[in-house]
XYZ file of N, CA and C in Angstrom:
387
model
N -4.568 -71.411 0.327
C -3.635 -72.465 -0.014
C -2.462 -71.925 -0.849
N -2.757 -71.031 -1.774
C -1.699 -70.490 -2.624
C -0.725 -69.624 -1.822
N -1.222 -68.947 -0.773
C -0.330 -68.152 0.079
C 0.656 -69.046 0.831
N 0.174 -70.197 1.290
C 1.028 -71.143 2.001
C 2.122 -71.683 1.087
N 1.753 -71.992 -0.135
C 2.735 -72.491 -1.107
C 3.744 -71.389 -1.444
N 3.265 -70.166 -1.622
C 4.153 -69.047 -1.908
C 5.125 -68.800 -0.758
N 4.632 -68.842 0.477
C 5.490 -68.656 1.651
C 6.543 -69.757 1.740
N 6.159 -70.977 1.449
C 7.109 -72.097 1.487
C 8.180 -71.938 0.413
N 7.797 -71.496 -0.781
C 8.768 -71.294 -1.855
C 9.732 -70.158 -1.533
N 9.238 -69.075 -0.964
C 10.105 -67.959 -0.581
C 11.082 -68.397 0.500
N 10.598 -69.139 1.509
C 11.469 -69.630 2.582
C 12.542 -70.558 2.033
N 12.182 -71.416 1.113
C 13.147 -72.332 0.505
C 14.190 -71.565 -0.311
N 13.758 -70.572 -1.056
C 14.689 -69.788 -1.876
C 15.655 -68.986 -1.021
N 15.169 -68.388 0.049
C 16.021 -67.557 0.904
C 16.988 -68.404 1.716
N 16.593 -69.587 2.141
C 17.453 -70.406 3.005
C 18.680 -70.930 2.275
N 18.617 -71.094 0.981
C 19.745 -71.667 0.259
C 20.620 -70.673 -0.462
N 20.310 -69.385 -0.391
C 21.051 -68.434 -1.220
C 22.195 -67.752 -0.486
N 22.422 -68.040 0.774
C 23.559 -67.472 1.484
C 23.331 -66.095 2.049
N 22.093 -65.643 2.080
C 21.801 -64.331 2.649
C 21.969 -64.349 4.154
N 21.632 -65.463 4.767
C 21.710 -65.572 6.220
C 23.156 -65.653 6.673
N 23.434 -65.040 7.812
C 24.788 -65.021 8.367
C 25.130 -66.381 8.964
N 26.331 -66.834 8.743
C 26.825 -68.081 9.325
C 28.041 -67.743 10.166
N 27.940 -67.938 11.471
C 29.027 -67.594 12.385
C 30.198 -68.555 12.215
N 31.439 -68.042 12.224
C 32.607 -68.930 12.148
C 32.668 -69.844 13.367
N 33.097 -71.059 13.152
C 33.205 -72.025 14.237
C 34.666 -72.418 14.381
N 35.212 -72.220 15.572
C 36.596 -72.586 15.886
C 36.569 -73.786 16.821
N 37.462 -74.728 16.584
C 37.614 -75.869 17.480
C 39.092 -76.177 17.624
N 39.438 -76.759 18.755
C 40.822 -77.146 18.987
C 41.561 -76.097 19.793
N 42.880 -76.082 19.635
C 43.737 -75.148 20.361
C 43.894 -73.852 19.570
N 43.370 -72.751 20.117
C 43.645 -71.441 19.532
C 44.825 -70.864 20.293
N 45.938 -70.732 19.607
C 47.199 -70.369 20.236
C 47.464 -68.888 20.028
N 47.919 -68.234 21.062
C 48.241 -66.821 20.969
C 49.664 -66.641 20.430
N 49.841 -65.601 19.643
C 51.152 -65.277 19.077
C 52.188 -65.070 20.175
N 51.786 -64.423 21.265
C 52.728 -64.153 22.357
C 53.229 -65.447 22.999
N 52.398 -66.483 23.034
C 52.828 -67.770 23.599
C 53.890 -68.420 22.725
N 53.674 -68.407 21.431
C 54.656 -68.996 20.513
C 55.958 -68.213 20.548
N 55.860 -66.884 20.680
C 57.066 -66.054 20.748
C 57.909 -66.359 21.982
N 57.281 -66.858 23.042
C 58.005 -67.147 24.280
C 58.622 -68.539 24.308
N 58.300 -69.385 23.321
C 58.898 -70.721 23.290
C 60.408 -70.620 23.118
N 61.128 -71.455 23.871
C 62.587 -71.500 23.770
C 63.039 -72.948 23.803
N 64.012 -73.269 22.995
C 64.588 -74.610 23.024
C 65.149 -74.866 24.413
N 64.916 -76.068 24.905
C 65.415 -76.442 26.225
C 64.353 -76.367 27.318
N 63.191 -75.769 27.033
C 62.122 -75.718 28.043
C 61.634 -77.134 28.323
N 61.282 -77.415 29.579
C 60.754 -78.743 29.876
C 59.254 -78.784 29.562
N 58.688 -79.985 29.610
C 57.290 -80.173 29.221
C 56.330 -79.387 30.109
N 56.617 -79.268 31.384
C 55.752 -78.507 32.295
C 55.743 -77.026 31.917
N 56.888 -76.478 31.591
C 56.959 -75.070 31.184
C 56.178 -74.834 29.890
N 56.325 -75.754 28.950
C 55.613 -75.625 27.676
C 54.111 -75.733 27.906
N 53.685 -76.669 28.748
C 52.261 -76.840 29.015
C 51.679 -75.618 29.732
N 52.444 -75.015 30.627
C 51.981 -73.806 31.312
C 51.831 -72.651 30.323
N 52.677 -72.609 29.323
C 52.651 -71.534 28.336
C 51.607 -71.766 27.242
N 51.550 -72.982 26.723
C 50.732 -73.283 25.548
C 49.409 -73.970 25.866
N 49.299 -74.577 27.039
C 48.112 -75.369 27.347
C 48.325 -76.816 26.950
N 47.319 -77.618 27.184
C 47.382 -79.039 26.869
C 47.259 -79.246 25.363
N 48.095 -80.101 24.774
C 47.993 -80.329 23.330
C 46.691 -81.048 22.980
N 46.175 -80.769 21.793
C 44.934 -81.393 21.339
C 45.141 -82.874 21.053
N 46.323 -83.227 20.571
C 46.609 -84.613 20.205
C 47.809 -85.088 21.009
N 47.586 -86.115 21.815
C 48.674 -86.728 22.586
C 48.735 -88.197 22.189
N 49.656 -88.515 21.320
C 49.775 -89.874 20.821
C 50.487 -90.767 21.838
N 49.955 -91.947 22.117
C 50.650 -92.865 23.025
C 51.921 -93.446 22.411
N 52.074 -93.292 21.100
C 53.241 -93.838 20.416
C 54.345 -92.811 20.211
N 54.027 -91.521 20.366
C 55.007 -90.448 20.157
C 55.013 -89.528 21.371
N 55.648 -89.948 22.443
C 55.671 -89.171 23.680
C 56.488 -87.890 23.555
N 57.345 -87.837 22.557
C 58.219 -86.683 22.387
C 57.689 -85.714 21.325
N 56.396 -85.836 21.005
C 55.781 -84.967 20.000
C 54.404 -84.524 20.500
N 54.158 -83.203 20.457
C 52.860 -82.650 20.828
C 52.298 -81.920 19.621
N 51.035 -82.144 19.337
C 50.357 -81.474 18.227
C 49.235 -80.590 18.763
N 49.302 -79.321 18.401
C 48.255 -78.357 18.719
C 47.492 -78.104 17.418
N 46.297 -78.638 17.327
C 45.512 -78.579 16.107
C 44.293 -77.693 16.314
N 43.983 -76.877 15.320
C 42.797 -76.024 15.364
C 42.122 -76.039 13.998
N 40.796 -75.931 14.014
C 40.040 -75.856 12.772
C 39.140 -74.630 12.806
N 38.838 -74.139 11.609
C 37.933 -72.989 11.475
C 37.009 -73.253 10.291
N 35.710 -73.175 10.551
C 34.717 -73.259 9.478
C 34.067 -71.892 9.355
N 34.153 -71.290 8.171
C 33.701 -69.909 8.039
C 32.573 -69.697 7.051
N 32.251 -70.639 6.216
C 31.212 -70.367 5.226
C 30.070 -71.369 5.324
N 29.035 -71.135 4.567
C 27.836 -71.973 4.619
C 28.067 -73.358 4.026
N 29.040 -73.502 3.170
C 29.303 -74.805 2.557
C 30.017 -75.754 3.504
N 30.491 -75.261 4.618
C 31.167 -76.110 5.582
C 32.637 -76.317 5.286
N 33.238 -75.444 4.488
C 34.663 -75.539 4.204
C 35.441 -75.338 5.504
N 36.310 -76.267 5.816
C 37.058 -76.227 7.066
C 38.538 -76.039 6.785
N 39.124 -75.078 7.476
C 40.561 -74.824 7.380
C 41.223 -75.431 8.615
N 42.254 -76.224 8.412
C 42.943 -76.912 9.505
C 44.366 -76.393 9.606
N 44.779 -76.074 10.821
C 46.162 -75.655 11.061
C 46.718 -76.486 12.206
N 48.000 -76.796 12.106
C 48.639 -77.668 13.072
C 50.009 -77.108 13.453
N 50.234 -76.966 14.755
C 51.542 -76.567 15.281
C 52.101 -77.771 16.027
N 53.281 -78.215 15.632
C 53.881 -79.411 16.230
C 55.136 -79.036 17.001
N 55.239 -79.572 18.215
C 56.410 -79.362 19.073
C 57.093 -80.706 19.278
N 58.418 -80.735 19.123
C 59.192 -81.948 19.335
C 60.086 -81.768 20.552
N 60.167 -82.821 21.344
C 60.998 -82.840 22.541
C 62.095 -83.886 22.376
N 63.234 -83.619 22.982
C 64.319 -84.598 23.078
C 64.725 -84.653 24.536
N 64.633 -85.839 25.130
C 64.910 -86.037 26.559
C 64.054 -85.085 27.411
N 62.775 -84.987 27.057
C 61.788 -84.163 27.760
C 62.113 -82.662 27.754
N 62.940 -82.203 26.824
C 63.228 -80.779 26.655
C 62.823 -80.377 25.234
N 62.222 -79.219 25.106
C 61.758 -78.750 23.799
C 62.948 -78.587 22.856
N 62.879 -79.252 21.704
C 63.967 -79.206 20.730
C 63.639 -78.271 19.564
N 62.409 -78.383 19.034
C 62.026 -77.546 17.894
C 60.508 -77.527 17.759
N 60.013 -76.603 16.956
C 58.591 -76.512 16.683
C 58.396 -75.949 15.290
N 57.286 -76.329 14.660
C 56.969 -75.825 13.331
C 55.471 -75.996 13.084
N 54.986 -75.240 12.148
C 53.578 -75.338 11.775
C 52.908 -73.985 11.765
N 51.584 -74.022 11.669
C 50.812 -72.798 11.601
C 49.694 -72.829 12.628
N 49.124 -71.672 12.847
C 47.988 -71.539 13.748
C 47.214 -70.305 13.311
N 46.226 -69.879 14.067
C 45.404 -68.731 13.703
C 45.751 -67.541 14.598
N 46.943 -66.955 14.495
C 47.314 -65.875 15.412
C 46.499 -64.609 15.212
N 46.111 -64.336 13.972
C 45.376 -63.103 13.718
C 43.962 -63.145 14.280
N 43.433 -64.327 14.530
C 42.061 -64.456 15.001
C 41.944 -64.457 16.518
N 43.041 -64.716 17.221
C 42.956 -64.831 18.676
C 42.496 -63.548 19.347
N 43.026 -62.414 18.960
C 42.645 -61.151 19.594
C 41.179 -60.837 19.329
N 40.743 -61.009 18.099
C 39.346 -60.726 17.759
C 38.407 -61.685 18.471
N 38.777 -62.968 18.526
C 37.931 -63.952 19.199
C 37.870 -63.697 20.696
N 38.996 -63.369 21.312
C 39.014 -63.069 22.743
C 38.161 -61.848 23.047
N 38.222 -60.840 22.184
C 37.409 -59.640 22.369
C 35.924 -59.977 22.273
N 35.575 -60.837 21.335
C 34.175 -61.236 21.160
C 33.673 -62.007 22.373
N 34.489 -62.915 22.907
C 34.094 -63.686 24.082
C 33.948 -62.778 25.294
N 34.859 -61.818 25.457
C 34.770 -60.878 26.581
C 33.490 -60.055 26.522
N 33.043 -59.739 25.325
C 31.824 -58.954 25.168
C 30.640 -59.701 25.782
N 30.570 -60.996 25.575
C 29.483 -61.781 26.132
C 29.712 -62.108 27.592
N 30.972 -62.146 28.022
C 31.300 -62.477 29.407
C 30.789 -61.463 30.401
N 30.611 -60.200 29.987
C 30.126 -59.174 30.893
C 28.677 -59.403 31.290
N 27.944 -60.165 30.513
C 26.543 -60.402 30.805
C 26.315 -61.660 31.627
N 27.364 -62.407 31.885
C 27.216 -63.640 32.643
C 27.077 -63.331 34.125
N 26.336 -64.151 34.863
C 26.203 -63.900 36.298
C 27.543 -64.073 37.000
N 27.778 -63.239 37.985
C 29.035 -63.303 38.731
C 28.881 -64.248 39.909
N 30.018 -64.750 40.347
C 30.004 -65.573 41.557
C 29.735 -64.687 42.755
N 29.271 -65.267 43.828
C 28.910 -64.494 45.018
C 30.059 -63.662 45.560
N 31.257 -64.195 45.533
C 32.412 -63.488 46.098
C 32.853 -62.307 45.247
N 32.446 -62.284 43.992
C 32.906 -61.242 43.072
C 31.788 -60.276 42.683
N 30.821 -60.066 43.521
C 29.707 -59.167 43.205
C 30.172 -57.723 43.094
N 29.510 -57.001 42.203
C 29.777 -55.566 42.098
C 29.072 -54.864 43.230
N 29.663 -53.792 43.701
C 29.063 -53.034 44.805
C 28.762 -51.650 44.407
C-alpha cells in the first residue's frame, strides 16, 4: 500500500513541475514572409487569395477588410500569443496592409511537417519504384 501511495505522489509531483515537454500549438493562418513580400497595392482579391490563402476572418459587415489571424501556445501554462495581419481593399483592389505574423516560424514548421510527411502512405499513382 505504501508503494502505491509513493508512486502516486511521485507521479503528481513530476506532472506539475514542467519537466515534461509541451509541443507548441499553432492555429490559424501561418503566413510566409515571401507571400507578404509579394503583396502589391492594386492587386485584386483573387490574386491576393492565390498568394495568401483564404483569410481566417471574413466579416459580413466589412467586405473590404480581410484578417489573417494566427495563434501560438508554447508553454505549459497555456499562454497564447496572437498575431493579426489585416488587408484593406478599395473597390476590390488591395489598398494597404499592416500587422504581424509568425514569419520566423514558418520555415521551421514546414520542415517539421515535411519530416513526418515522408512516412505517410503514398497514393497509388505516386508509388516509388
